[in-house]
CSV table of C-alpha atoms in Angstrom, one decimal:
chain,number,residue,atom,x,y,z
J,6,MET,CA,-1.7,34.8,0.6
J,7,PHE,CA,-3.0,32.0,-2.1
J,8,ASP,CA,-6.0,31.8,-3.9
J,9,ARG,CA,-6.9,28.6,-2.6
J,10,SER,CA,-9.7,28.0,-5.3
J,11,HIS,CA,-7.2,27.4,-8.4
J,12,TYR,CA,-5.7,24.3,-6.3
J,13,LEU,CA,-9.3,22.6,-4.6
J,14,LYS,CA,-9.2,20.6,-7.7
J,15,GLN,CA,-6.1,19.0,-7.5
J,16,PHE,CA,-6.1,18.3,-3.6
J,17,VAL,CA,-9.8,16.8,-4.1
J,18,GLU,CA,-8.3,14.5,-6.5
J,19,GLU,CA,-5.1,13.7,-4.4
J,20,ALA,CA,-7.0,13.4,-1.0
J,21,ARG,CA,-9.0,10.8,-2.9
J,22,GLU,CA,-5.9,9.0,-4.0
J,23,TYR,CA,-4.9,9.0,-0.5
J,24,LEU,CA,-8.1,7.5,1.3
J,25,GLU,CA,-8.2,4.6,-1.2
J,26,ASN,CA,-5.0,3.7,-0.6
J,27,LEU,CA,-5.5,4.3,3.1
J,28,THR,CA,-8.5,2.2,3.0
J,29,ARG,CA,-6.8,-0.6,1.2
J,30,ILE,CA,-4.1,-0.8,3.8
J,31,VAL,CA,-6.1,-0.2,7.1
J,32,LEU,CA,-8.6,-3.2,5.8
J,33,ALA,CA,-5.6,-5.5,5.0
J,34,TRP,CA,-3.7,-4.1,8.6
J,35,GLU,CA,-7.0,-5.5,10.0
J,36,ARG,CA,-6.8,-8.9,8.7
J,37,GLN,CA,-3.5,-9.0,11.0
J,38,PRO,CA,-3.8,-6.8,13.5
J,39,GLU,CA,-1.0,-8.0,15.3
J,40,ASN,CA,1.4,-7.1,12.9
J,41,ASN,CA,1.8,-3.1,13.3
J,42,ASP,CA,3.9,-2.8,10.4
J,43,PRO,CA,1.1,-0.8,8.7
J,44,VAL,CA,1.0,1.9,11.1
J,45,GLN,CA,3.9,4.1,9.9
J,46,GLU,CA,2.4,4.0,6.4
J,47,VAL,CA,-1.3,5.0,7.9
J,48,PHE,CA,0.6,7.6,10.0
J,49,ARG,CA,2.6,9.2,6.7
J,50,ILE,CA,-0.8,9.3,4.9
J,51,ALA,CA,-2.6,10.9,7.4
J,52,HIS,CA,0.3,13.6,8.0
J,53,SER,CA,0.3,14.2,3.9
J,54,ILE,CA,-3.8,14.9,4.0
J,55,LYS,CA,-3.3,17.2,7.1
J,56,GLY,CA,-0.3,18.9,5.4
J,57,MET,CA,-2.1,19.6,2.2
J,58,ALA,CA,-5.4,20.5,4.1
J,59,ALA,CA,-3.5,22.6,6.3
J,60,THR,CA,-1.9,24.6,3.5
J,61,MET,CA,-5.8,24.9,1.8
J,62,GLU,CA,-6.8,26.3,4.9
J,63,LEU,CA,-9.2,23.8,5.6
J,64,LYS,CA,-9.6,23.3,9.1
J,65,GLU,CA,-12.1,20.4,9.6
J,66,ILE,CA,-9.8,18.5,7.2
J,67,THR,CA,-6.8,19.2,9.0
J,68,THR,CA,-7.9,19.3,12.6
J,69,LEU,CA,-9.3,15.3,11.8
J,70,SER,CA,-6.3,14.5,10.2
J,71,HIS,CA,-3.9,15.9,13.1
J,72,HIS,CA,-6.2,13.4,15.8
J,73,LEU,CA,-5.4,10.4,13.5
J,74,GLU,CA,-1.7,11.2,13.9
J,75,ASN,CA,-2.0,11.6,17.5
J,76,LEU,CA,-4.1,8.5,17.5
J,77,LEU,CA,-1.6,6.2,15.3
J,78,ASP,CA,1.3,8.0,17.4
J,79,GLU,CA,0.0,6.2,20.4
J,80,VAL,CA,0.2,2.7,18.5
J,81,ARG,CA,3.8,3.5,17.4
J,82,GLN,CA,4.6,3.7,21.1
J,83,ASN,CA,2.8,0.4,21.9
J,84,ASN,CA,0.3,2.2,24.0
J,85,ILE,CA,-2.6,1.0,22.0
J,86,ILE,CA,-4.0,-2.4,21.1
J,87,THR,CA,-5.2,-2.5,17.7
J,88,ASP,CA,-8.4,-4.5,17.8
J,89,ARG,CA,-11.6,-4.5,16.0
J,90,SER,CA,-12.7,-1.1,17.6
J,91,PHE,CA,-9.7,0.7,16.9
J,92,PHE,CA,-10.0,0.0,13.4
J,93,ASP,CA,-13.4,0.6,13.7
J,94,ILE,CA,-12.6,4.2,14.6
J,95,LEU,CA,-10.2,4.7,12.0
J,96,LEU,CA,-12.4,3.6,9.4
J,97,ALA,CA,-15.2,6.2,10.6
J,98,SER,CA,-12.2,8.8,10.6
J,99,ILE,CA,-11.7,7.9,6.5
J,100,ASP,CA,-15.6,8.1,5.8
J,101,ALA,CA,-15.6,11.6,7.9
J,102,LEU,CA,-12.8,12.5,5.8
J,103,GLU,CA,-14.3,11.3,2.5
J,104,ASN,CA,-17.5,13.4,3.0
J,105,LEU,CA,-15.6,16.2,4.1
J,106,ILE,CA,-13.9,15.9,0.6
J,107,LEU,CA,-17.2,15.3,-0.9
J,108,ASP,CA,-18.4,18.7,0.8
J,109,ILE,CA,-15.8,20.8,-1.2
J,110,GLU,CA,-17.0,19.5,-4.2
J,111,GLU,CA,-20.7,19.8,-3.8
J,112,GLY,CA,-20.2,23.1,-2.3
J,113,ASN,CA,-22.1,22.2,1.6
J,114,ASN,CA,-21.1,21.4,5.2
J,115,GLN,CA,-23.3,18.2,5.6
J,116,GLY,CA,-19.9,16.4,6.6
J,117,ARG,CA,-19.0,19.0,9.2
J,118,ASP,CA,-21.5,17.8,11.5
J,119,LEU,CA,-20.1,14.5,12.7
J,120,ILE,CA,-16.4,15.6,13.2
J,121,PRO,CA,-17.0,17.1,16.8
J,122,HIS,CA,-18.2,13.3,17.8
J,123,LEU,CA,-16.1,11.7,15.9
J,124,ILE,CA,-13.1,13.6,17.5
J,125,GLY,CA,-14.7,13.0,21.0
J,126,GLN,CA,-14.4,8.9,20.5
J,127,ILE,CA,-10.9,9.0,19.4
J,128,GLU,CA,-10.0,11.1,22.7
J,129,ASN,CA,-12.1,8.6,24.8
J,130,PHE,CA,-10.3,5.8,23.4
J,131,MET,CA,-7.2,7.1,23.6
J,132,GLY,CA,-8.1,7.6,27.1
J,133,GLU,CA,-8.3,11.2,27.3
J,134,LYS,CA,-5.0,11.6,26.8
J,135,PRO,CA,-3.5,15.0,25.5
J,136,LEU,CA,-3.8,15.3,22.1
J,137,TYR,CA,-0.7,17.1,21.1
J,138,SER,CA,2.3,17.0,22.8
J,139,GLN,CA,5.0,19.7,23.1
J,140,PRO,CA,7.0,19.5,20.4
J,141,THR,CA,10.1,21.2,21.1
J,142,ALA,CA,12.4,22.0,23.7
J,143,ALA,CA,14.1,25.1,24.3
J,144,GLY,CA,16.7,25.9,21.4
J,145,GLU,CA,15.4,23.3,19.3
J,146,GLU,CA,15.7,23.9,15.9
J,147,MET,CA,13.2,23.5,13.3
J,148,GLY,CA,15.4,21.3,11.2
J,149,ASN,CA,14.3,18.7,13.8
J,150,TYR,CA,11.0,19.5,12.8
J,151,GLU,CA,9.8,17.5,10.2
J,152,LEU,CA,8.8,19.2,6.9
J,153,ASN,CA,7.1,17.7,4.3
J,154,GLU,CA,7.9,18.0,0.4
J,155,TYR,CA,6.0,21.0,-0.4
J,156,GLU,CA,8.0,22.9,2.3
J,157,SER,CA,11.4,21.7,1.2
J,158,ARG,CA,11.0,22.8,-2.1
J,159,VAL,CA,9.4,26.5,-1.3
J,160,ILE,CA,12.3,27.0,1.2
J,161,GLN,CA,14.9,25.2,-2.0
J,162,LYS,CA,13.7,27.9,-3.9
J,163,ALA,CA,13.5,30.8,-1.9
J,164,LYS,CA,17.2,30.3,-0.7
J,165,ALA,CA,18.0,29.9,-4.6
J,166,LYS,CA,16.4,33.2,-5.2
J,167,GLY,CA,18.8,34.9,-2.1
J,168,PHE,CA,15.7,35.5,0.3
J,169,GLU,CA,16.6,34.6,3.9
J,170,VAL,CA,14.8,31.7,5.8
J,171,PHE,CA,14.5,32.2,9.7
J,172,GLN,CA,13.0,30.0,12.5
J,173,ILE,CA,11.6,32.1,15.2
J,174,ASP,CA,11.4,30.6,18.8
J,175,ILE,CA,8.6,32.5,21.1
J,176,TRP,CA,8.6,32.1,24.5
J,177,LEU,CA,4.9,34.0,25.7
J,178,HIS,CA,4.7,35.0,29.4
J,179,PRO,CA,3.1,32.1,32.1
J,180,ASP,CA,0.3,34.7,33.1
J,181,CYS,CA,-0.3,36.1,29.3
J,182,LEU,CA,-4.1,36.3,28.9
J,183,LEU,CA,-5.8,35.7,25.6
J,184,LYS,CA,-2.8,33.6,24.2
J,185,ARG,CA,-4.7,33.3,20.8
J,186,ALA,CA,-5.2,36.7,19.9
J,187,ARG,CA,-1.8,37.4,21.5
J,188,VAL,CA,-0.2,34.5,19.1
J,189,TYR,CA,-2.2,36.2,16.1
J,190,ILE,CA,-1.1,39.7,16.8
J,191,ILE,CA,2.5,38.2,16.8
J,192,LEU,CA,2.2,36.1,13.6
J,193,LYS,CA,0.7,39.2,11.6
J,194,ASN,CA,3.1,41.7,12.7
J,195,ILE,CA,5.8,39.0,11.7
J,196,GLU,CA,4.3,38.3,8.0
J,197,LEU,CA,5.1,42.1,7.2
J,198,LEU,CA,8.5,40.9,6.6
J,199,GLY,CA,7.5,38.2,4.3
J,200,GLU,CA,5.6,34.8,4.2
J,201,ILE,CA,5.3,32.4,7.0
J,202,ILE,CA,5.0,29.0,5.3
J,203,LYS,CA,4.9,26.8,8.8
J,204,THR,CA,4.1,27.0,12.5
J,205,VAL,CA,5.0,24.5,15.2
J,206,PRO,CA,2.3,23.6,16.8
J,207,PRO,CA,-0.1,23.9,13.5
J,208,ILE,CA,-2.0,27.1,12.7
J,209,GLU,CA,-5.2,25.3,14.2
J,210,ASP,CA,-3.4,24.0,17.3
J,211,LEU,CA,-2.6,28.0,18.2
J,212,GLU,CA,-6.1,29.2,17.3
J,213,GLU,CA,-7.1,26.6,19.7
J,214,GLU,CA,-4.8,27.3,22.2
J,215,ASN,CA,-3.7,23.7,22.0
J,216,PHE,CA,-0.1,24.5,23.3
J,217,ALA,CA,2.3,25.3,26.5
J,218,ASP,CA,3.8,28.7,26.1
J,219,HIS,CA,6.2,28.0,23.4
J,220,PHE,CA,5.4,28.3,19.4
J,221,ALA,CA,7.7,28.5,16.3
J,222,ALA,CA,7.4,30.2,12.9
J,223,LEU,CA,9.2,29.8,10.1
J,224,LEU,CA,9.7,32.7,7.7
J,225,ILE,CA,10.7,33.4,4.3
J,226,SER,CA,11.8,36.9,4.1
J,227,GLN,CA,14.6,39.5,2.3
J,228,ALA,CA,14.7,41.2,5.3
J,229,GLY,CA,18.1,40.5,7.2
J,230,GLU,CA,17.9,39.2,11.1
J,231,GLU,CA,18.4,42.4,12.5
J,232,GLU,CA,14.9,44.1,11.1
J,233,VAL,CA,13.3,40.8,11.9
J,234,LYS,CA,14.6,41.0,15.7
J,235,ASN,CA,13.9,45.0,15.6
J,236,ILE,CA,9.7,43.7,14.9
J,237,VAL,CA,9.6,40.5,17.3
J,238,GLN,CA,11.4,42.6,20.1
J,239,GLU,CA,8.9,45.7,20.1
J,240,LEU,CA,5.5,43.1,20.5
J,241,ALA,CA,4.4,42.3,24.1
J,242,ASP,CA,3.7,38.9,25.9
J,243,ILE,CA,7.1,37.8,25.1
J,244,LYS,CA,9.2,36.3,27.5
J,245,ARG,CA,12.0,35.5,25.5
J,246,TYR,CA,12.5,34.9,21.7
J,247,GLU,CA,15.3,33.0,19.6
J,248,ILE,CA,15.5,33.6,15.8
J,249,THR,CA,18.0,31.4,14.0
J,250,PRO,CA,18.8,31.4,10.3
J,251,LEU,CA,17.9,28.1,8.7
J,252,ASP,CA,21.4,27.1,7.1
J,253,MET,CA,19.9,23.4,7.2
J,254,PRO,CA,21.1,21.0,4.1
J,255,LEU,CA,17.7,20.8,2.3
J,256,PRO,CA,17.9,17.9,-0.3
J,257,ALA,CA,17.6,18.1,-3.9
J,258,ILE,CA,14.4,18.3,-5.9
J,259,ASP,CA,16.1,15.0,-7.6
J,260,THR,CA,17.1,13.8,-4.3
J,261,VAL,CA,13.4,14.3,-2.9
J,262,GLU,CA,12.3,12.5,-6.2
J,263,ALA,CA,15.0,9.9,-5.6
J,264,LYS,CA,13.6,9.5,-2.1
J,265,GLN,CA,9.8,9.1,-3.4
J,266,LYS,CA,10.8,6.5,-5.7
J,267,GLU,CA,12.9,4.2,-3.2
J,268,THR,CA,9.7,4.8,-1.0
J,269,ILE,CA,7.3,3.4,-4.0
J,270,LYS,CA,10.0,0.4,-4.8
J,271,ARG,CA,9.4,-0.5,-0.7
J,272,ALA,CA,5.8,-0.2,-1.3
J,273,SER,CA,5.5,-2.6,-3.6
J,274,GLN,CA,7.4,-5.3,-1.7
J,275,ASP,CA,5.2,-4.9,0.8
J,276,GLY,CA,2.0,-5.5,-0.4
J,277,LEU,CA,0.5,-2.7,2.5
J,278,ARG,CA,2.4,0.1,0.9
J,279,LEU,CA,0.8,2.6,-2.0
J,280,SER,CA,0.5,1.8,-5.5
J,281,SER,CA,2.3,4.1,-7.7
J,282,ARG,CA,1.3,4.8,-11.4
J,283,GLN,CA,2.7,7.2,-13.9
J,284,THR,CA,0.0,9.1,-14.8
J,285,VAL,CA,-1.0,12.3,-15.8
J,286,ARG,CA,-4.8,13.2,-14.9
J,287,VAL,CA,-6.6,14.2,-17.8
J,288,GLY,CA,-10.5,15.1,-17.9
J,289,ILE,CA,-12.7,12.8,-19.6
J,290,ASP,CA,-13.8,15.5,-21.7
J,291,ARG,CA,-10.6,16.4,-23.2
J,292,LEU,CA,-9.8,13.0,-24.2
J,293,ASP,CA,-13.6,13.1,-25.9
J,294,GLN,CA,-12.5,16.4,-27.5
J,295,LEU,CA,-9.1,15.0,-28.6
J,296,MET,CA,-11.0,11.8,-29.9
J,297,ASN,CA,-13.4,13.8,-32.3
J,298,LEU,CA,-9.9,15.5,-33.6
J,299,VAL,CA,-8.7,12.4,-34.4
J,300,GLY,CA,-11.5,11.4,-36.1
J,301,GLU,CA,-11.9,14.7,-38.0
J,302,LEU,CA,-8.2,14.0,-39.1
J,303,VAL,CA,-9.1,10.6,-40.1
J,304,ILE,CA,-11.7,12.0,-42.4
J,305,THR,CA,-9.4,14.6,-43.7
J,306,LYS,CA,-6.8,11.8,-44.4
J,307,THR,CA,-9.7,10.3,-46.6
J,308,GLN,CA,-10.7,13.2,-48.2
J,309,LEU,CA,-6.9,13.6,-49.5
J,310,ARG,CA,-6.5,10.3,-50.2
J,311,GLN,CA,-9.0,10.6,-52.8
J,312,LEU,CA,-8.1,13.9,-54.2
J,313,LEU,CA,-4.4,12.5,-54.4
J,314,ILE,CA,-6.2,9.6,-56.2
J,315,HIS,CA,-5.6,10.8,-60.1
J,316,GLN,CA,-1.9,11.9,-59.2
J,317,SER,CA,1.2,10.1,-59.2
J,318,GLY,CA,4.5,10.4,-57.5
J,319,THR,CA,6.7,8.5,-55.1
J,320,GLU,CA,7.0,11.4,-52.9
J,321,MET,CA,2.8,11.8,-52.8
J,322,GLU,CA,2.5,8.9,-51.9
J,323,GLU,CA,5.4,8.3,-49.0
J,324,VAL,CA,3.5,12.1,-47.4
J,325,LEU,CA,0.3,10.5,-47.7
J,326,LYS,CA,1.6,7.0,-46.0
J,327,ARG,CA,3.2,8.6,-43.4
J,328,LEU,CA,0.1,10.8,-42.5
J,329,ASP,CA,-1.8,7.4,-42.7
J,330,GLN,CA,0.8,5.6,-40.4
J,331,ILE,CA,0.8,9.0,-37.9
J,332,SER,CA,-3.2,9.4,-37.7
J,333,SER,CA,-3.4,5.1,-36.5
J,334,ASN,CA,-0.9,5.7,-34.1
J,335,LEU,CA,-2.6,8.9,-33.0
J,336,GLN,CA,-6.1,7.1,-32.9
J,337,ASN,CA,-4.4,4.3,-30.9
J,338,VAL,CA,-3.0,6.2,-28.5
J,339,VAL,CA,-6.0,8.1,-27.7
J,340,MET,CA,-8.0,4.7,-26.9
J,341,GLN,CA,-5.4,3.7,-24.9
J,342,ALA,CA,-5.4,6.7,-22.9
J,343,ARG,CA,-9.3,6.3,-22.0
J,344,MET,CA,-8.3,2.7,-20.3
J,345,VAL,CA,-8.0,2.4,-16.7
J,346,PRO,CA,-7.5,-0.6,-14.7
J,347,ILE,CA,-10.8,-2.1,-13.4
J,348,SER,CA,-9.2,-2.2,-9.9
J,349,GLN,CA,-10.1,1.6,-9.8
J,350,LEU,CA,-14.0,-0.2,-9.5
J,351,PHE,CA,-13.1,-3.2,-7.4
J,352,ASN,CA,-11.0,-1.4,-4.8
J,353,ARG,CA,-14.4,0.2,-3.5
J,354,PHE,CA,-15.5,-3.6,-2.6
J,355,PRO,CA,-13.4,-4.9,0.6
J,356,ARG,CA,-14.7,-2.3,2.6
J,357,MET,CA,-18.4,-2.6,1.4
J,358,ILE,CA,-17.7,-6.4,2.0
J,359,ARG,CA,-16.3,-5.6,5.6
J,360,ASP,CA,-19.0,-3.4,6.6
J,361,LEU,CA,-22.0,-6.0,5.4
J,362,ALA,CA,-20.5,-8.7,7.3
J,363,LYS,CA,-20.4,-6.3,10.7
J,364,ASP,CA,-24.0,-5.3,10.1
J,365,LEU,CA,-25.5,-8.9,9.3
J,366,ASP,CA,-23.2,-11.2,11.6
J,367,LYS,CA,-21.5,-13.1,8.9
J,368,SER,CA,-18.1,-14.4,8.3
J,369,LEU,CA,-17.0,-13.3,4.8
J,370,ASP,CA,-14.1,-13.7,2.9
J,371,LEU,CA,-13.7,-11.5,-0.9
J,372,GLU,CA,-11.2,-13.0,-3.4
J,373,ILE,CA,-10.6,-10.6,-5.9
J,374,SER,CA,-8.7,-11.3,-9.5
J,375,GLY,CA,-8.1,-9.6,-12.8
J,376,GLU,CA,-8.0,-6.2,-11.1
J,377,ASP,CA,-5.5,-5.1,-13.9
J,378,THR,CA,-8.0,-5.7,-16.6
J,379,GLU,CA,-8.2,-2.3,-18.4
J,380,LEU,CA,-11.8,-0.9,-19.6
J,381,ASP,CA,-13.2,2.3,-20.6
J,382,ARG,CA,-13.5,5.0,-18.3
J,383,ARG,CA,-17.1,5.8,-19.2
J,384,VAL,CA,-17.6,1.5,-19.1
J,385,ILE,CA,-16.1,1.1,-15.3
J,386,ASP,CA,-18.2,4.6,-14.5
J,387,GLU,CA,-21.4,2.9,-15.5
J,388,LEU,CA,-20.6,-0.3,-14.2
J,389,ALA,CA,-20.1,0.8,-10.9
J,390,ASP,CA,-24.2,1.0,-9.6
J,391,PRO,CA,-25.3,-2.7,-11.2
J,392,LEU,CA,-21.8,-4.2,-9.4
J,393,VAL,CA,-22.1,-2.9,-6.2
J,394,HIS,CA,-25.8,-4.4,-6.3
J,395,ILE,CA,-25.2,-7.6,-7.3
J,396,VAL,CA,-22.5,-7.9,-4.8
J,397,ARG,CA,-24.8,-6.6,-2.0
J,398,ASN,CA,-27.4,-9.3,-3.1
J,399,ALA,CA,-24.6,-12.3,-2.3
J,400,VAL,CA,-23.7,-10.9,0.9
J,401,CYS,CA,-27.3,-10.3,2.2
J,402,HIS,CA,-29.2,-13.0,-0.1
J,403,GLY,CA,-26.7,-15.7,-1.1
J,404,LEU,CA,-24.4,-16.5,1.6
J,405,GLU,CA,-25.9,-17.5,5.0
J,406,ASP,CA,-24.9,-16.9,8.1
J,407,PRO,CA,-22.2,-19.2,10.1
J,408,GLN,CA,-25.0,-21.7,11.8
J,409,THR,CA,-27.0,-22.0,8.5
J,410,ARG,CA,-23.3,-23.2,6.6
J,411,ALA,CA,-22.4,-25.3,9.4
J,412,ALA,CA,-25.7,-27.2,9.5
J,413,ALA,CA,-24.8,-27.8,6.2
J,414,GLY,CA,-21.5,-29.2,6.8
J,415,LYS,CA,-20.4,-25.9,4.8
J,416,ALA,CA,-17.3,-23.8,6.7
J,417,PRO,CA,-18.3,-21.0,8.5
J,418,VAL,CA,-16.5,-18.1,6.4
J,419,GLY,CA,-18.2,-17.7,3.1
J,420,HIS,CA,-16.5,-16.8,0.3
J,421,ILE,CA,-17.2,-14.4,-2.7
J,422,HIS,CA,-15.0,-14.0,-5.6
J,423,LEU,CA,-14.9,-11.1,-8.0
J,424,THR,CA,-12.9,-11.5,-11.2
J,425,ALA,CA,-12.2,-9.9,-14.3
J,426,ARG,CA,-10.9,-11.6,-17.7
J,427,HIS,CA,-10.6,-10.7,-21.2
J,428,GLU,CA,-12.4,-13.1,-23.8
J,429,GLY,CA,-11.7,-12.3,-27.5
J,430,ASN,CA,-12.5,-8.7,-27.6
J,431,SER,CA,-14.6,-8.8,-24.7
J,432,VAL,CA,-13.9,-8.2,-21.0
J,433,VAL,CA,-16.4,-10.9,-18.7
J,434,ILE,CA,-16.8,-10.0,-14.8
J,435,GLU,CA,-18.0,-12.2,-12.8
J,436,VAL,CA,-19.5,-12.4,-9.1
J,437,ARG,CA,-19.5,-15.8,-7.7
J,438,ASP,CA,-20.0,-17.2,-4.2
J,439,ASP,CA,-20.5,-20.3,-2.0
J,440,GLY,CA,-23.6,-19.2,-0.8
J,441,ARG,CA,-27.3,-21.2,-0.8
J,442,GLY,CA,-27.5,-20.2,-4.9
J,443,ILE,CA,-30.7,-18.9,-6.6
J,444,SER,CA,-33.9,-21.2,-6.4
J,445,PRO,CA,-35.4,-21.9,-10.0
J,446,ARG,CA,-38.6,-22.9,-8.4
J,447,GLU,CA,-38.9,-19.9,-6.7
J,448,VAL,CA,-38.0,-17.2,-8.9
J,449,GLN,CA,-40.3,-19.1,-11.6
J,450,GLN,CA,-42.8,-18.6,-8.7
J,451,LYS,CA,-42.3,-14.9,-8.2
J,452,ALA,CA,-42.2,-14.2,-11.9
J,453,MET,CA,-45.2,-15.7,-12.3
J,454,GLU,CA,-47.0,-13.6,-9.2
J,455,ARG,CA,-45.8,-10.2,-10.8
J,456,ASP,CA,-47.1,-11.1,-14.2
J,457,ILE,CA,-44.0,-11.0,-15.5
J,458,ILE,CA,-44.3,-14.3,-17.0
J,459,SER,CA,-47.6,-16.3,-18.0
J,460,PRO,CA,-47.8,-20.0,-16.3
J,461,LYS,CA,-47.9,-21.4,-19.9
J,462,GLU,CA,-44.2,-19.5,-20.7
J,463,ALA,CA,-43.2,-21.0,-17.1
J,464,GLN,CA,-43.9,-24.4,-18.2
J,465,GLU,CA,-42.1,-23.9,-21.3
J,466,MET,CA,-39.0,-22.0,-20.2
J,467,GLY,CA,-35.8,-24.1,-19.2
J,468,ARG,CA,-33.6,-23.5,-16.1
J,469,ALA,CA,-31.4,-21.0,-17.7
J,470,GLU,CA,-34.0,-18.9,-18.9
J,471,ILE,CA,-35.8,-19.0,-15.8
J,472,LEU,CA,-32.8,-18.2,-13.8
J,473,ASN,CA,-32.4,-14.6,-16.3
J,474,LEU,CA,-35.9,-13.4,-15.1
J,475,VAL,CA,-34.3,-12.1,-12.0
J,476,PHE,CA,-32.7,-9.5,-14.2
J,477,ALA,CA,-36.3,-8.4,-15.7
J,478,PRO,CA,-37.3,-5.3,-14.4
J,479,GLY,CA,-39.8,-5.2,-11.4
J,480,PHE,CA,-38.3,-8.8,-10.6
J,481,SER,CA,-38.0,-9.1,-6.6
J,482,THR,CA,-38.1,-12.2,-4.3
J,483,ALA,CA,-38.5,-9.8,-1.4
J,484,SER,CA,-41.6,-10.6,0.6
């Protein structure tokens, strides 16, 4: 067993990236529900989250991801129509997974309460079909089961170090009582010989007795096949068993990475696939510390220059010139390392717009441009709340419902444009909609009612000054 606390932070960060991409893909899929091509990528992400969560022994995330897999598998088999209710359940599941991730960060269990209800919704939507289909027939090898990258790497490294890898298939007697307890005892005894890195079905299904009579385990051990047999044949309630040394060809690590790159290449061509960034996660505090050290280096360089101002010599000047170049380059690299694309902020709005449109019964279309524009990470964090507020106001107050728009001679679908662009040394973020706009007269009247301006000041203000009152503290046009 391993200490999962060491990897929890990494799991949270990777899971968040998966869920962000999952939301983006699902929203794009919802706009073209007749095209089921995205189901493969959505299924793959759900499977990846399940695999990571199972490794970290996070039961709720593993279980919900497993149910999502089954739901998506029904879509792959054309047994489910991808209508609005399907996407509602899919997005609700994503929300639930995000809440469970938040629980891990904050150390509480609030997100768990909704999981049974959500799983019930998925089951009802599937027509109460069984959520786990028996994965194997008698004698089927683990090589036909899907091994994730983690499992493949573990097996490869184990074989390189001289360990044996066995697939152990076990069939329980049909009249076996308390199958869950029996499976637990069997696995614990097998683990005496090594490490079980995978079970089929997954461990959570075994614990819930969500399987027939057959299950399989993948064991890494220094013991030989005969020792494994001696352990298994002594266990009760086993009708029969098969122990198969796993000699299937495994991809080399560079082959796995090449396959990933090919997947990413296809993704960029599709538009509904995961985006790839060659990045390394670095905490903002470490970047701040690095920036401070760069500052000290610049100061030290300046002091050195002052000390050497009365010294002469070409060699000394060359050294000082090189130090100057290095410190300048280092400062530029640190500044660039703090920059992140504003897409990290913009990507949350398609989902928000979708939910608001549904709640308000409005038809909306969001257009985003300039999402590659880069800003300092701390600036983006500070922009999040005010920008959400502005966009929400545009949807709730600026854009009319389809009937009102039709009466005004407008297209029934409202449009919101969210753009970012460079202007000189500044970055301009613009939120624009084709709604009813802002009434200067109403703003002026409300500002006087709230004593933000006096009647005399109101008479002297131009249109632009009046509109800027919406940013005044305490201003609101709400009745």
